mmCIF file of C-alpha atoms in Angstrom:
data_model
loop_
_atom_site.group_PDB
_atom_site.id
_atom_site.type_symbol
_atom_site.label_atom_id
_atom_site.label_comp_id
_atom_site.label_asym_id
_atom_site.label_seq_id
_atom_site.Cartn_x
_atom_site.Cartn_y
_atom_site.Cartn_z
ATOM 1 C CA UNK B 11 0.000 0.000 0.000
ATOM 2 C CA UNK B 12 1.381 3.577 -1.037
ATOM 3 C CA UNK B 13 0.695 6.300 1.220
ATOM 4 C CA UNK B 14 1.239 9.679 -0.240
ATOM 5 C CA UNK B 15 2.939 12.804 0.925
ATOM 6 C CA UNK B 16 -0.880 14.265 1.558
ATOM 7 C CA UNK B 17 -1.601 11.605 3.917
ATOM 8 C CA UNK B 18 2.032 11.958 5.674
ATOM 9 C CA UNK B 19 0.785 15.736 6.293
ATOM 10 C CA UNK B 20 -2.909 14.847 7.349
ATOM 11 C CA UNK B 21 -1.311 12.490 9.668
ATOM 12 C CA UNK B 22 0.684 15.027 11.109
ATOM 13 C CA UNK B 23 -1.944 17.848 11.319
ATOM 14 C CA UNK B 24 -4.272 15.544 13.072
ATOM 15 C CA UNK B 25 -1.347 14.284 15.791
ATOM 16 C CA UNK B 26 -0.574 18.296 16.622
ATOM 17 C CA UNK B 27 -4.467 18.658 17.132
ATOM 18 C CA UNK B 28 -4.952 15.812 19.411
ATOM 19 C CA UNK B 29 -1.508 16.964 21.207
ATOM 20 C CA UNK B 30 -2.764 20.109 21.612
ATOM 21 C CA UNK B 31 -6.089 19.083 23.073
ATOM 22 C CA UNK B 32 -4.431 16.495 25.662
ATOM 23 C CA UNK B 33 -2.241 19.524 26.445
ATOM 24 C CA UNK B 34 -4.143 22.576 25.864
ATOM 25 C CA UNK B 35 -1.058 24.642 24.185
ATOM 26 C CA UNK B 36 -3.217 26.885 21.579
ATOM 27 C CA UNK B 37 0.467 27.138 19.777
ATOM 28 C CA UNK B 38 0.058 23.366 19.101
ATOM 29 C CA UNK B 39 -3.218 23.922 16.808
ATOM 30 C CA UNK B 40 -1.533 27.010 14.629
ATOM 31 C CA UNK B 41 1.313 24.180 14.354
ATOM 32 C CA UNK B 42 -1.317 21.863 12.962
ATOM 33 C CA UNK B 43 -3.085 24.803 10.768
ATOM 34 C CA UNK B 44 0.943 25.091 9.098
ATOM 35 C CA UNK B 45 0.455 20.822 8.548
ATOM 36 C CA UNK B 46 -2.767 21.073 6.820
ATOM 37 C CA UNK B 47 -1.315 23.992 4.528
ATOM 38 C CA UNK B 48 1.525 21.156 3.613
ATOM 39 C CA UNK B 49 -1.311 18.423 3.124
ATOM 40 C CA UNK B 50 -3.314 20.100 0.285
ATOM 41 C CA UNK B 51 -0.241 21.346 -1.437
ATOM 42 C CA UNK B 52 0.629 17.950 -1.316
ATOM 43 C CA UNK B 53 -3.088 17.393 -2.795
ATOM 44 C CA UNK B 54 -2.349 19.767 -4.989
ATOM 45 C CA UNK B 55 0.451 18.159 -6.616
ATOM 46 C CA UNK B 56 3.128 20.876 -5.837
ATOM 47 C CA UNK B 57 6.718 19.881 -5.023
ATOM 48 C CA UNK B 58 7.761 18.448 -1.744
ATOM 49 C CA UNK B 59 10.153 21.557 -0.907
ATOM 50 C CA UNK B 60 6.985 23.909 -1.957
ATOM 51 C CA UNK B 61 4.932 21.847 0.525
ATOM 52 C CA UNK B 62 7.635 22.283 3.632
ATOM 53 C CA UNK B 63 7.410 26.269 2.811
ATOM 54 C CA UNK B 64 3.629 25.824 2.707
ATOM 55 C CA UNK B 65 3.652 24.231 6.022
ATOM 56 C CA UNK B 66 6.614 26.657 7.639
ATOM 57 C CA UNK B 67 5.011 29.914 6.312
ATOM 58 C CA UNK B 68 1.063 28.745 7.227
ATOM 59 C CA UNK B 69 1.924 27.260 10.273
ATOM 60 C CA UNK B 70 4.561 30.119 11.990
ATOM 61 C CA UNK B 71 2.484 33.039 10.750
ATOM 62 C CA UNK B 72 -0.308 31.438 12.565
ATOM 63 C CA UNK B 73 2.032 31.372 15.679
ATOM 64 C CA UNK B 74 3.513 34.943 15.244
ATOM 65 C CA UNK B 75 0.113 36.193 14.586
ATOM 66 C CA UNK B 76 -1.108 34.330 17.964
ATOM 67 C CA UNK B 77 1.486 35.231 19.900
ATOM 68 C CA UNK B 78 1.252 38.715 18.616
ATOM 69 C CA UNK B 79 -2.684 39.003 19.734
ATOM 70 C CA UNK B 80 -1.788 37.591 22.625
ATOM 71 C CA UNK B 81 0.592 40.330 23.780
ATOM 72 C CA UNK B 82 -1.378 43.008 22.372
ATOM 73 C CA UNK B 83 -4.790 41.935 23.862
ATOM 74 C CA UNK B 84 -4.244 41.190 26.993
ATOM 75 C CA UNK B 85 -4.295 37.748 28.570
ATOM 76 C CA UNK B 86 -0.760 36.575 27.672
ATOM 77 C CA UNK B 87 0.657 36.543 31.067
ATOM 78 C CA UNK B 88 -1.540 37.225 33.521
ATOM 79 C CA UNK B 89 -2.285 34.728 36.148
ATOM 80 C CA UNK B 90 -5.534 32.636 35.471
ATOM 81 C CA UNK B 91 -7.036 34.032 38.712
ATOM 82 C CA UNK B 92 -6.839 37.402 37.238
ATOM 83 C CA UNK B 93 -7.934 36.647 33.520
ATOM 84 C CA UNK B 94 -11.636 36.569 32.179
ATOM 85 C CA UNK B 95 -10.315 34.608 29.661
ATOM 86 C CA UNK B 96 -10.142 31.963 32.177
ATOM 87 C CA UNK B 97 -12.777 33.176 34.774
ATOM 88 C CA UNK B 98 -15.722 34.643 33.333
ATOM 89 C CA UNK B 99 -16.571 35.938 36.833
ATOM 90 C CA UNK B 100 -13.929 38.502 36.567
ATOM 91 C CA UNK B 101 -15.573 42.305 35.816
ATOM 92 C CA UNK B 102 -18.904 41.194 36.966
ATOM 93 C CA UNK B 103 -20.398 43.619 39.034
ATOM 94 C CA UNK B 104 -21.703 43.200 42.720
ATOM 95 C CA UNK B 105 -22.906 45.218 45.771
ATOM 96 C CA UNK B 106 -21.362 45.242 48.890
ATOM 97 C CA UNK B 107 -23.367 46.518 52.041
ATOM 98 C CA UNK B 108 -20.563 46.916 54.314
ATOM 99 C CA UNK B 109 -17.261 45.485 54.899
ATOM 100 C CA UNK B 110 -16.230 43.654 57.938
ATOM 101 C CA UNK B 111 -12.892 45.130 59.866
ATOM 102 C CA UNK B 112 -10.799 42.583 58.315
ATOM 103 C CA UNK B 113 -11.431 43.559 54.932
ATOM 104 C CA UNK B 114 -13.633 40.637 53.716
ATOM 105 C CA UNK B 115 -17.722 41.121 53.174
ATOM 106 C CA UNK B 116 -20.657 38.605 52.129
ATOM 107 C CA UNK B 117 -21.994 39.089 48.773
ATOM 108 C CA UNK B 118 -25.012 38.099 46.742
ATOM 109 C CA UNK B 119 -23.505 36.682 43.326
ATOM 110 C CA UNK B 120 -24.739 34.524 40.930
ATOM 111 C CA UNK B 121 -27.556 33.686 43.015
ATOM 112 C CA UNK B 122 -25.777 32.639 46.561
ATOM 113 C CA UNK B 123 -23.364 34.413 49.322
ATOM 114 C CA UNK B 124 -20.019 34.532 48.510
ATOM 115 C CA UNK B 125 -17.034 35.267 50.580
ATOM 116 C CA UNK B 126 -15.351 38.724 48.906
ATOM 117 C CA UNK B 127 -12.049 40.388 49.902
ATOM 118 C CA UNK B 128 -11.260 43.981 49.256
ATOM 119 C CA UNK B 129 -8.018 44.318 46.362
ATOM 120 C CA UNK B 130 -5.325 45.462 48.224
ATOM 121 C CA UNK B 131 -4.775 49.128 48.273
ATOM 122 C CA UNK B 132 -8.873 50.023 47.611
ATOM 123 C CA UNK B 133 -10.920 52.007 49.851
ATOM 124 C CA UNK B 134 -12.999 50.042 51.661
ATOM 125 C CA UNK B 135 -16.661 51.680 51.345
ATOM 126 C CA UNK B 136 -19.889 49.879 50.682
ATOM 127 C CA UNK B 137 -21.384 50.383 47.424
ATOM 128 C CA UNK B 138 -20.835 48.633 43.802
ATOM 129 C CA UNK B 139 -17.621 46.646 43.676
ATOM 130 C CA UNK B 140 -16.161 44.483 40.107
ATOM 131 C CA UNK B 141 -14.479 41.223 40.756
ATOM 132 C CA UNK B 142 -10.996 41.837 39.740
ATOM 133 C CA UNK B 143 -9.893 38.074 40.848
ATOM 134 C CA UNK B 144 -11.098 34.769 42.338
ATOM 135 C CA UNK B 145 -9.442 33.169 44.857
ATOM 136 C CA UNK B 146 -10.116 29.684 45.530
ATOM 137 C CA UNK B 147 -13.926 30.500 46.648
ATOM 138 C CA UNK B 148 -13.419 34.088 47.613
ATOM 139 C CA UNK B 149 -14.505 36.605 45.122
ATOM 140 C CA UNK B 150 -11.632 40.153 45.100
ATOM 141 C CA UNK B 151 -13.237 42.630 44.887
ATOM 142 C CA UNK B 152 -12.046 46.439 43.229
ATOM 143 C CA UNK B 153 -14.826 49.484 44.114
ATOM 144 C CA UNK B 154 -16.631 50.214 40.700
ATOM 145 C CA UNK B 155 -14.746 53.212 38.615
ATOM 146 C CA UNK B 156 -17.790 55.678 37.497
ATOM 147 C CA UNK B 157 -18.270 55.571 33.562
#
């Protein structure tokens, strides 16, 4: 049985997909976008050092582009407690009816109390708050800037 160069780069493209979703590296899927570029070149008929350029420019402009949005919209490095990305909680909007001595409060959110800790280095007044973090199960809370 012959398998052809487009079935070498299908083969390929679908390993970096399934890598990337055991391990969740976004990186791994523009990898695999840069494979499947390679496979229908291959389909195409085109030369096997046309197909490797295929593949190379496809697959790291997707990366540099990726990486690129990444930096310049936010979410790159920030920790996951910290990114709405991640936690969809984070810039929801609560109210806080007064805050204990030791900076914490209970809060209605999302239908239940929640524990909530004032962000270090905020006033601590009642009023709206937005969740600029989750800890564990304790929401941090920022006071609400005025739009």
């Amino acid at each position: 049985m012959d398998v052809s160069a487009a079935t070498g780069w299908w083969v390929a493209a679908g390993l970096a997909v399934a890598a990337e979703l055991a391990t969740g590296t976004f990186y791994l899927l523009m990898v695999g976008l840069g494979l499947a570029a390679g496979a229908m070149a291959a389909s195409l008929g085109l030369s096997m050092p046309i197909q490797i350029v295929a593949a190379a420019i496809i697959g790291g402009g997707a990366t540099v582009l990726w990486h690129w949005r990444r930096r310049t919209h936010g979410g790159g490095d920030r920790a996951a407690r910290e990114n709405r990305d991640v936690n969809l909680d984070i810039g929801e909007h609560v109210h806080v009816d007064a805050w204990a001595g030791d900076r914490t409060a209970r809060v209605q959110y999302r239908g239940s109390s929640w524990g909530a800790r004032l962000a270090p280095g905020a006033v601590a007044k009642a009023g709206e708050h937005t969740v600029s973090a989750v800890e564990g199960n304790w929401l941090v809370l920022s006071p609400r800037s005025p739009h």
